[in-house]
Amino acid sequence: MITLDRLVNVLGGYGVRLCNRPEARAAGLRSVAMPDAADRHIAADLFLAVGATSLAEAVRWAAAARATAVLVRPAKIGPDSETGSGADVERQAAALGDRHEVAVLLADDAVSWSQLAGVVYGLVLEGRETASGRGPTDLFALADSLADVIGGAVTIEDRHSRVLAYSRSQQAGDPARLETILARRVPDRLRELFQQQGVLARLAATDEPVFVPADPGHGLTGRMAVAVRAGRELLGSVWVTCERPPAGAHRRALADGARTVALHLLRSRASADLERQVESDLVIQLLEGGADAVTVISRLGLAPQPLRVVAVRAHTDGERHVALLLAFEQATTGFGWSRPGRSALLGETLYTVLPAEQADAARRWISALRAELPARVQVTAGIGAPAEIEELPAGRQEADECLALHESSPDSVPPAYDESWDDILLRRLRAAARAGRTPARGPVSTLMRHDSRHGTRFAATLRAWLETQGDLTVAAERLGVHPNTVRNRLRKMGELTSLDLDDARQRLAMIIMLAASEDEPRR
């Protein structure tokens, strides 16, 4: 079941706005209805006011259907009640809705009823079906149908030039099309060519088909491309191989095909968006603990085995949130059963629960994610140690600490907790030291103050001696001095402070404090 809040958030991307009754956002939506002269007893949670001649009529219909909310396109209904500015229409819609206790959603007139219905039905009626995993659409069948009508090989792409579907027939294909299909995206050299020719800019600006002339040097025969759009938003494009621009029935078929593809993409996006929400909620339950972890893992389609938590942050120089959303979209792209992990967004971090016994498997996943993002996006990541299902909250903390470690040294490989626990411990100790939680008095503090005031190297000498377990020769080599120098420094240190090097507990405490006082980890 989807809530009105979720529907408003999704439809908001298409210019739909909620005018009144914000408290209704929590209401669940289980059914959708449209006006039907043959059915005098329509009842539904959401009413699509198709054919309404006024706002008042649309709201009355919804109230009669006992609907929680009504969706209206004010620019497409009569002038008897909608006069004045957009703000006036919203105020009138809010007043009518409050009077009849119906939430009123106003749609942008650039979005057609068929597109709105596609999204609404996809979200409300298909929610329970898509919660367990996204399935394939019939875009491939549509591509085959278009190819049969137009007589060319068809490719359907999203707005990032990734291949969504293609026709089976390769007779009218060319090397460039084959390369695009095999790579599942348009090669960079072809995108640069289309940009230079202004093809991509025209697709973004117009609904008219754009002809791309043949270019044998790029393995390209002629093409006709048309934008796939929902209202003003570009969703993707349809490409058909042809020697010359199609005309007549073929051109109309291409335009109709683009509109049909838009409906498919809207439905697919609605289903995908809902599944991302379901998946994200389940992953958050695992990471925060307190849920029936075994049941949650089963709902996510993961085997009950040790898992790693991967924490990722992505940003560009000027913007963090856009890059992070791109990373989340990429991490959750594809059918549930084909993706190794399950992901969620929490704050400014993308968390993925990943089956990976070896840390290198998690690093390969991170590398694959980075490769799918624009080159300008900077990615940092941390990897938790293998954890049983009930230990995933601890795995999240481990991943967070490894992420912080990677952010301090982004040119290194993403650290894994089971390989970098010592650096994590020292990082914690340094944080405690910076917070003033280390002793201000004592041997190490006294020696460090003396070094600061007099330029001596007593603290470094003590550390070298402790780390080499009292071997004067090795400690001297590490410091680049004679063993007698080390011996003399130890004697002078003993005169400055109480330095009991025979006490094992004091030696341990001194080495910990020296490590906590170090500025950077020694990798």
Coordinates of C-alpha atoms in Angstrom, one line a residue:
M1 CA 0.0 0.0 0.0
I2 CA 1.2 3.5 -0.9
T3 CA 0.5 6.6 1.2
L4 CA -0.8 9.9 -0.3
D5 CA 2.5 11.4 0.9
R6 CA 4.5 9.1 -1.3
L7 CA 2.2 9.7 -4.3
V8 CA 2.5 13.5 -3.8
N9 CA 6.3 13.2 -3.6
V10 CA 6.5 11.2 -6.8
L11 CA 3.9 13.2 -8.8
G12 CA 5.7 16.4 -7.6
G13 CA 8.4 15.6 -10.1
Y14 CA 5.8 16.1 -12.8
G15 CA 4.4 19.4 -11.5
V16 CA 1.6 18.1 -9.3
R17 CA 1.0 20.0 -6.1
L18 CA -1.1 19.3 -3.0
C19 CA -3.4 22.3 -2.3
N20 CA -4.9 21.5 1.1
R21 CA -5.3 19.0 3.9
P22 CA -1.6 18.2 4.7
E23 CA -2.8 15.8 7.4
A24 CA -4.2 13.5 4.7
R25 CA -0.7 12.7 3.5
A26 CA -0.6 9.8 6.0
A27 CA -3.7 8.2 4.4
G28 CA -3.2 4.9 2.6
L29 CA -4.3 4.5 -1.1
R30 CA -5.6 1.2 -2.2
S31 CA -7.8 2.0 -5.2
V32 CA -8.2 4.5 -8.1
A33 CA -11.3 5.5 -10.1
M34 CA -12.3 7.7 -13.0
P35 CA -15.7 9.0 -14.0
D36 CA -17.9 6.3 -15.5
A37 CA -21.5 7.0 -16.6
A38 CA -22.3 3.3 -16.4
D39 CA -21.3 3.0 -12.8
R40 CA -23.3 5.1 -10.4
H41 CA -21.6 3.7 -7.3
I42 CA -17.9 4.5 -7.9
A43 CA -15.8 4.3 -4.8
A44 CA -12.0 4.8 -4.5
D45 CA -9.3 6.3 -2.4
L46 CA -8.0 8.4 -5.3
F47 CA -10.2 10.0 -7.9
L48 CA -8.9 11.1 -11.3
A49 CA -11.3 13.9 -12.4
V50 CA -11.0 13.2 -16.2
G51 CA -13.6 15.3 -18.1
A52 CA -14.6 17.6 -15.2
T53 CA -15.8 21.0 -16.4
S54 CA -14.9 22.8 -13.1
L55 CA -13.0 22.4 -9.9
A56 CA -16.3 22.3 -8.1
E57 CA -17.5 19.4 -10.2
A58 CA -14.2 17.5 -9.8
V59 CA -14.4 17.8 -6.0
R60 CA -18.1 16.8 -5.9
W61 CA -17.3 13.7 -7.9
A62 CA -14.5 12.8 -5.5
A63 CA -16.7 13.4 -2.5
A64 CA -19.4 11.2 -3.9
A65 CA -16.8 8.5 -4.4
R66 CA -15.7 8.9 -0.8
A67 CA -12.2 9.6 -2.1
T68 CA -9.4 10.7 0.1
A69 CA -7.9 12.8 -2.7
V70 CA -8.8 14.0 -6.2
L71 CA -6.4 14.8 -9.1
V72 CA -7.4 17.7 -11.3
R73 CA -6.0 19.4 -14.4
P74 CA -7.3 23.0 -14.0
A75 CA -6.2 24.3 -17.4
K76 CA -8.3 21.6 -19.1
I77 CA -11.6 22.4 -17.3
G78 CA -14.1 25.2 -18.0
P79 CA -13.6 28.9 -17.1
D80 CA -16.8 29.1 -15.0
S81 CA -14.9 28.6 -11.8
E82 CA -11.2 28.9 -12.6
T83 CA -10.3 32.6 -13.1
G84 CA -7.4 34.6 -12.1
S85 CA -3.8 33.5 -11.4
G86 CA -2.5 30.1 -10.5
A87 CA -2.5 31.1 -6.9
D88 CA -6.2 32.0 -7.2
V89 CA -6.9 28.5 -8.6
E90 CA -5.0 26.9 -5.7
R91 CA -6.9 28.9 -3.1
Q92 CA -10.2 28.0 -4.7
A93 CA -9.2 24.3 -4.9
A94 CA -8.1 24.4 -1.2
A95 CA -11.4 25.9 -0.2
L96 CA -13.5 23.4 -2.1
G97 CA -11.5 20.5 -0.9
D98 CA -11.7 21.6 2.7
R99 CA -15.5 22.0 2.4
H100 CA -15.9 18.4 1.2
E101 CA -13.0 17.0 3.2
V102 CA -11.1 16.0 0.0
A103 CA -7.4 16.6 -0.6
V104 CA -7.0 18.3 -4.0
L105 CA -4.0 17.7 -6.2
L106 CA -3.5 20.1 -9.1
A107 CA -1.5 18.8 -12.1
D108 CA 0.6 20.7 -14.6
D109 CA -1.3 21.0 -17.9
A110 CA 1.9 19.9 -19.8
V111 CA 1.4 16.4 -18.4
S112 CA -1.3 14.4 -20.2
W113 CA -4.0 12.4 -18.4
S114 CA -2.6 9.2 -19.9
Q115 CA 0.8 9.9 -18.4
L116 CA -0.7 10.9 -15.0
A117 CA -2.8 7.7 -15.0
G118 CA 0.2 5.6 -15.9
V119 CA 2.1 6.8 -12.9
V120 CA -0.9 6.7 -10.5
Y121 CA -2.0 3.2 -11.5
G122 CA 1.6 2.0 -11.4
L123 CA 2.1 3.3 -7.8
V124 CA -1.3 2.5 -6.3
L125 CA -2.2 -0.8 -7.9
E126 CA 1.1 -2.4 -8.6
G127 CA 2.8 -1.6 -5.3
R128 CA 2.3 -5.0 -3.8
E129 CA 3.5 -6.7 -6.9
T130 CA 6.7 -4.7 -7.3
A131 CA 7.7 -4.8 -3.6
S132 CA 9.5 -8.1 -4.0
G133 CA 11.5 -7.2 -7.1
R134 CA 11.3 -5.3 -10.4
G135 CA 10.5 -7.3 -13.5
P136 CA 11.0 -6.6 -17.2
T137 CA 8.6 -4.5 -19.1
D138 CA 7.4 -5.1 -22.6
L139 CA 9.6 -2.4 -24.1
F140 CA 11.3 -5.0 -26.2
A141 CA 7.9 -6.0 -27.7
L142 CA 7.2 -2.4 -28.4
A143 CA 10.6 -2.0 -30.1
D144 CA 9.9 -5.0 -32.3
S145 CA 6.5 -3.5 -33.2
L146 CA 8.0 -0.2 -34.2
A147 CA 10.7 -1.9 -36.2
D148 CA 8.1 -3.8 -38.1
V149 CA 6.0 -0.7 -38.9
I150 CA 8.8 1.7 -39.8
G151 CA 11.2 -0.9 -41.4
G152 CA 14.3 0.0 -39.4
A153 CA 16.2 -1.3 -36.4
V154 CA 14.9 0.4 -33.2
T155 CA 16.8 1.2 -30.0
I156 CA 15.1 2.7 -26.9
E157 CA 17.4 4.7 -24.5
D158 CA 17.0 6.5 -21.3
R159 CA 18.0 10.2 -20.8
H160 CA 21.6 9.1 -19.9
S161 CA 21.9 7.2 -23.2
R162 CA 21.7 3.8 -21.6
V163 CA 20.0 1.1 -23.6
L164 CA 16.6 0.1 -22.3
A165 CA 15.3 -2.1 -25.1
Y166 CA 16.0 -2.9 -28.8
S167 CA 14.3 -4.7 -31.7
R168 CA 15.3 -8.2 -32.5
S169 CA 15.9 -7.7 -36.2
Q170 CA 19.5 -6.7 -37.0
Q171 CA 19.0 -6.5 -40.8
A172 CA 18.8 -2.7 -40.8
G173 CA 21.5 -2.4 -38.1
D174 CA 25.0 -1.1 -38.3
P175 CA 28.3 -1.4 -36.3
A176 CA 27.5 1.6 -34.1
R177 CA 24.2 0.1 -33.1
L178 CA 25.7 -3.3 -32.3
E179 CA 28.4 -1.6 -30.2
T180 CA 25.8 0.4 -28.3
I181 CA 23.7 -2.8 -27.6
L182 CA 26.7 -4.8 -26.4
A183 CA 27.9 -2.0 -24.1
R184 CA 24.3 -1.3 -23.0
R185 CA 25.0 2.4 -23.5
V186 CA 25.9 4.8 -26.3
P187 CA 29.8 4.9 -26.7
D188 CA 31.4 8.1 -25.7
R189 CA 32.7 8.8 -29.2
L190 CA 29.1 8.6 -30.6
R191 CA 27.8 10.9 -27.8
E192 CA 30.5 13.4 -28.6
L193 CA 29.5 13.2 -32.3
F194 CA 25.8 13.7 -31.5
Q195 CA 26.7 16.7 -29.2
Q196 CA 28.8 18.3 -31.9
Q197 CA 25.9 17.9 -34.4
G198 CA 23.4 19.4 -31.9
V199 CA 21.3 16.2 -31.9
L200 CA 21.1 15.9 -28.1
A201 CA 20.3 19.6 -27.7
R202 CA 17.5 19.3 -30.2
L203 CA 16.1 16.2 -28.5
A204 CA 16.1 18.1 -25.2
A205 CA 14.3 21.1 -26.7
T206 CA 11.7 19.7 -29.1
D207 CA 9.3 16.8 -29.6
E208 CA 9.9 16.8 -33.4
P209 CA 12.0 13.9 -34.7
V210 CA 15.6 14.7 -35.5
F211 CA 17.4 13.1 -38.5
V212 CA 21.1 12.1 -38.0
P213 CA 22.9 11.7 -41.3
A214 CA 25.1 8.6 -42.0
D215 CA 28.8 8.7 -40.9
P216 CA 30.7 5.7 -42.2
G217 CA 33.8 6.7 -40.2
H218 CA 31.8 6.0 -37.0
G219 CA 30.1 2.9 -38.4
L220 CA 26.8 4.9 -38.5
T221 CA 24.0 4.7 -41.0
G222 CA 21.3 7.3 -41.1
R223 CA 19.0 7.6 -38.0
M224 CA 15.9 9.2 -36.9
A225 CA 15.6 10.1 -33.2
V226 CA 12.6 11.3 -31.3
A227 CA 12.4 12.5 -27.6
V228 CA 10.4 10.5 -25.1
R229 CA 8.9 13.1 -22.7
A230 CA 6.5 13.3 -19.8
G231 CA 5.2 16.8 -19.8
R232 CA 8.3 19.0 -19.9
E233 CA 10.7 16.3 -18.6
L234 CA 12.9 14.3 -21.0
L235 CA 12.7 10.6 -20.1
G236 CA 14.7 9.2 -23.0
S237 CA 14.7 8.7 -26.7
V238 CA 13.8 6.3 -29.5
W239 CA 16.2 5.7 -32.4
V240 CA 15.4 4.1 -35.7
T241 CA 17.9 3.3 -38.5
C242 CA 16.9 4.8 -41.9
E243 CA 18.5 6.1 -45.0
R244 CA 16.3 9.2 -45.1
P245 CA 13.8 10.9 -42.8
P246 CA 10.6 8.9 -42.6
A247 CA 7.4 10.6 -43.7
G248 CA 3.6 10.0 -43.6
A249 CA 2.5 6.9 -41.7
H250 CA 6.0 6.0 -40.7
R251 CA 6.6 9.4 -39.1
R252 CA 3.3 9.2 -37.3
A253 CA 4.1 5.7 -36.1
L254 CA 7.4 7.0 -34.7
A255 CA 5.7 9.8 -32.8
D256 CA 3.0 7.5 -31.5
G257 CA 5.7 5.0 -30.4
A258 CA 7.5 7.7 -28.5
R259 CA 4.3 8.5 -26.5
T260 CA 3.7 4.9 -25.8
V261 CA 7.3 4.5 -24.6
A262 CA 6.7 7.5 -22.3
L263 CA 3.8 5.6 -20.6
H264 CA 6.0 2.5 -20.2
L265 CA 8.8 4.5 -18.7
L266 CA 6.5 6.3 -16.3
R267 CA 5.0 3.0 -15.1
S268 CA 8.5 1.5 -14.8
R269 CA 9.7 4.5 -12.9
A270 CA 6.7 4.4 -10.5
S271 CA 7.3 0.7 -9.8
A272 CA 11.1 1.2 -9.4
D273 CA 10.6 4.2 -7.1
L274 CA 8.3 2.2 -4.9
E275 CA 10.6 -0.8 -4.7
R276 CA 13.5 1.5 -3.9
Q277 CA 11.4 2.8 -1.0
V278 CA 10.6 -0.7 0.2
E279 CA 14.2 -1.9 -0.1
S280 CA 15.6 1.2 1.6
D281 CA 13.1 0.8 4.5
L282 CA 14.1 -2.8 5.0
V283 CA 17.8 -2.1 4.9
I284 CA 17.5 0.7 7.4
Q285 CA 15.7 -1.8 9.7
L286 CA 18.7 -4.1 9.5
L287 CA 21.2 -1.4 10.1
E288 CA 19.4 0.1 13.1
G289 CA 18.6 -3.3 14.7
G290 CA 15.5 -4.2 16.7
A291 CA 13.7 -5.9 13.7
D292 CA 13.3 -9.6 13.0
A293 CA 16.5 -9.7 11.0
V294 CA 15.9 -13.1 9.5
T295 CA 12.5 -12.1 8.1
V296 CA 13.9 -8.8 6.7
I297 CA 16.8 -10.6 5.0
S298 CA 14.3 -13.0 3.4
R299 CA 12.1 -10.1 2.2
L300 CA 15.2 -8.6 0.7
G301 CA 16.0 -11.8 -1.2
L302 CA 19.4 -12.3 0.4
A303 CA 20.7 -15.6 1.7
P304 CA 21.3 -15.9 5.5
Q305 CA 25.1 -15.6 5.3
P306 CA 27.8 -13.3 6.6
L307 CA 27.4 -9.8 5.1
R308 CA 29.4 -6.7 4.8
V309 CA 28.1 -3.2 5.2
V310 CA 29.5 -0.7 2.6
A311 CA 29.2 3.0 3.3
V312 CA 29.6 5.3 0.3
R313 CA 29.6 9.1 -0.1
A314 CA 29.6 10.7 -3.5
H315 CA 29.9 14.4 -4.3
T316 CA 31.1 16.9 -6.9
D317 CA 33.0 20.1 -6.1
G318 CA 29.8 22.2 -6.0
E319 CA 27.1 19.7 -5.1
R320 CA 26.8 16.7 -2.8
H321 CA 23.2 15.6 -2.9
V322 CA 22.9 15.2 -6.7
A323 CA 25.9 12.9 -6.9
L324 CA 24.7 10.9 -3.9
L325 CA 21.2 10.4 -5.5
L326 CA 22.9 9.3 -8.7
A327 CA 24.9 6.8 -6.7
F328 CA 21.8 5.5 -5.0
E329 CA 19.9 5.2 -8.3
Q330 CA 22.8 3.3 -9.8
A331 CA 23.2 1.0 -6.8
T332 CA 19.5 0.1 -7.0
T333 CA 19.3 -0.2 -10.8
G334 CA 18.4 -3.6 -12.2
F335 CA 16.3 -6.6 -11.1
G336 CA 16.5 -7.5 -7.4
W337 CA 17.8 -11.0 -8.2
S338 CA 20.6 -9.7 -10.4
R339 CA 22.1 -7.2 -7.9
P340 CA 24.4 -8.6 -5.3
G341 CA 23.5 -6.1 -2.6
R342 CA 20.6 -4.1 -1.2
S343 CA 20.9 -0.4 -0.5
A344 CA 19.5 2.6 1.5
L345 CA 20.1 6.3 1.8
L346 CA 20.6 7.6 5.4
G347 CA 21.5 11.2 5.7
E348 CA 24.4 11.9 3.3
T349 CA 25.6 8.3 3.1
L350 CA 24.6 5.4 0.8
Y351 CA 24.7 2.1 2.7
T352 CA 24.7 -1.3 0.9
V353 CA 24.4 -4.7 2.5
L354 CA 26.6 -6.9 0.4
P355 CA 27.4 -10.7 0.5
A356 CA 31.2 -10.5 0.4
E357 CA 33.5 -12.8 2.4
Q358 CA 36.6 -11.1 1.0
A359 CA 37.1 -7.3 1.2
D360 CA 38.3 -7.2 -2.4
A361 CA 34.8 -8.3 -3.6
A362 CA 33.3 -5.3 -1.9
R363 CA 36.0 -3.1 -3.4
R364 CA 35.1 -4.4 -6.9
W365 CA 31.5 -3.5 -6.2
I366 CA 32.6 0.0 -5.2
S367 CA 34.8 0.3 -8.4
A368 CA 31.9 -0.8 -10.6
L369 CA 29.6 1.8 -8.9
R370 CA 32.2 4.5 -9.5
A371 CA 32.6 3.5 -13.1
E372 CA 28.9 4.1 -13.8
L373 CA 29.0 7.6 -12.4
P374 CA 30.1 10.8 -14.2
A375 CA 33.8 11.3 -14.2
R376 CA 33.5 14.5 -12.1
V377 CA 31.9 12.6 -9.2
Q378 CA 34.2 11.9 -6.3
V379 CA 33.5 8.7 -4.4
T380 CA 34.8 7.6 -0.9
A381 CA 33.8 4.4 0.8
G382 CA 34.3 2.2 3.9
I383 CA 33.7 -1.5 4.3
G384 CA 32.6 -3.2 7.5
A385 CA 34.0 -6.6 8.5
P386 CA 31.9 -9.8 7.7
A387 CA 29.0 -9.8 10.1
E388 CA 26.1 -12.2 10.9
I389 CA 22.7 -10.8 10.3
E390 CA 22.2 -9.7 13.9
E391 CA 25.6 -7.9 13.9
L392 CA 24.8 -5.6 11.0
P393 CA 24.3 -2.5 13.2
A394 CA 27.9 -2.9 14.4
G395 CA 28.9 -3.5 10.7
R396 CA 27.4 -0.1 9.9
Q397 CA 29.5 1.6 12.6
E398 CA 32.6 -0.2 11.2
A399 CA 31.8 1.0 7.7
D400 CA 31.3 4.6 9.0
E401 CA 34.7 4.6 10.7
C402 CA 36.4 3.1 7.6
L403 CA 34.6 5.8 5.4
A404 CA 36.0 8.5 7.7
L405 CA 39.4 6.9 7.3
H406 CA 39.1 6.9 3.5
E407 CA 38.0 10.5 3.5
S408 CA 41.2 11.4 5.3
S409 CA 43.2 9.6 2.5
P410 CA 40.9 9.5 -0.6
D411 CA 43.7 8.3 -2.9
S412 CA 44.1 5.0 -1.1
V413 CA 41.9 2.0 -1.7
P414 CA 38.7 1.9 0.4
P415 CA 39.6 0.4 3.8
A416 CA 37.9 -2.7 5.3
Y417 CA 37.5 -2.9 9.1
D418 CA 39.0 -6.4 9.4
E419 CA 42.1 -5.1 7.6
S420 CA 42.3 -1.7 9.2
W421 CA 41.1 -2.2 12.7
D422 CA 44.4 -0.9 14.1
D423 CA 44.1 2.4 12.2
I424 CA 40.5 2.7 13.4
L425 CA 41.6 2.2 17.0
L426 CA 44.3 4.8 16.7
R427 CA 41.8 7.2 15.1
R428 CA 39.5 6.7 18.1
L429 CA 42.4 7.4 20.5
R430 CA 43.4 10.5 18.6
A431 CA 39.8 11.8 18.8
A432 CA 39.9 11.2 22.5
A433 CA 43.2 13.1 22.7
R434 CA 41.8 16.0 20.8
A435 CA 38.8 16.1 23.2
G436 CA 41.2 16.5 26.1
R437 CA 40.5 13.0 27.5
T438 CA 44.2 12.1 27.8
P439 CA 46.2 12.8 31.0
A440 CA 47.6 16.4 31.1
R441 CA 50.2 15.2 33.6
G442 CA 52.4 12.2 33.5
P443 CA 55.6 11.0 31.8
V444 CA 54.5 11.4 28.2
S445 CA 52.9 14.8 28.6
T446 CA 56.0 16.0 30.4
L447 CA 58.4 14.8 27.7
M448 CA 56.2 16.3 24.9
R449 CA 56.1 19.7 26.6
H450 CA 59.9 19.6 27.0
D451 CA 60.3 18.7 23.3
S452 CA 58.0 21.6 22.4
R453 CA 59.9 24.1 24.5
H454 CA 63.5 23.0 24.0
G455 CA 63.5 21.2 20.6
T456 CA 64.5 17.9 22.0
R457 CA 63.3 14.5 20.6
F458 CA 62.5 12.7 23.9
A459 CA 59.0 11.6 22.9
A460 CA 60.2 10.1 19.5
T461 CA 63.1 8.4 21.3
L462 CA 60.8 6.8 23.9
R463 CA 58.4 5.6 21.2
A464 CA 61.2 4.1 19.2
W465 CA 62.5 2.3 22.2
L466 CA 59.1 1.0 23.2
E467 CA 58.2 -0.2 19.7
T468 CA 61.5 -2.0 19.4
Q469 CA 61.0 -3.6 22.8
G470 CA 64.0 -2.0 24.3
D471 CA 66.5 -2.9 21.6
L472 CA 68.9 0.1 21.6
T473 CA 70.6 -0.8 18.3
V474 CA 67.3 -1.1 16.3
A475 CA 65.8 2.0 18.0
A476 CA 69.0 4.0 17.1
E477 CA 68.7 2.9 13.5
R478 CA 65.1 4.0 13.3
L479 CA 66.1 7.4 14.8
G480 CA 69.3 7.7 12.7
V481 CA 71.5 8.2 15.8
H482 CA 74.2 6.2 17.7
P483 CA 72.9 3.7 20.4
N484 CA 74.8 5.7 23.0
T485 CA 72.6 8.7 22.1
V486 CA 69.5 6.7 22.8
R487 CA 71.0 5.6 26.1
N488 CA 71.8 9.2 27.1
R489 CA 68.4 10.4 26.1
L490 CA 66.7 7.8 28.3
R491 CA 68.8 8.8 31.2
K492 CA 67.9 12.5 30.8
M493 CA 64.2 11.5 30.5
G494 CA 64.5 9.7 33.8
E495 CA 65.8 12.9 35.4
L496 CA 62.9 14.9 34.0
T497 CA 60.0 12.6 35.0
S498 CA 59.2 9.3 36.7
L499 CA 59.9 6.9 33.8
D500 CA 59.5 3.3 35.1
L501 CA 60.4 1.3 32.0
D502 CA 60.4 -1.9 33.9
D503 CA 56.7 -1.7 34.6
A504 CA 54.8 -3.5 31.8
R505 CA 51.5 -1.6 32.5
Q506 CA 53.3 1.7 32.3
R507 CA 55.0 0.8 29.1
L508 CA 51.6 -0.1 27.6
A509 CA 50.0 3.1 28.8
M510 CA 52.9 5.2 27.4
I511 CA 52.8 3.5 23.9
I512 CA 49.0 4.1 23.7
M513 CA 49.4 7.8 24.6
L514 CA 52.2 8.3 22.2
A515 CA 50.1 6.6 19.4
A516 CA 47.1 8.8 20.3
S517 CA 49.2 11.9 20.1
E518 CA 50.4 11.1 16.6
D519 CA 48.9 13.4 13.9
E520 CA 48.5 10.9 11.1
P521 CA 48.2 7.1 11.0
R522 CA 51.3 5.3 9.9
R523 CA 50.1 3.0 7.1

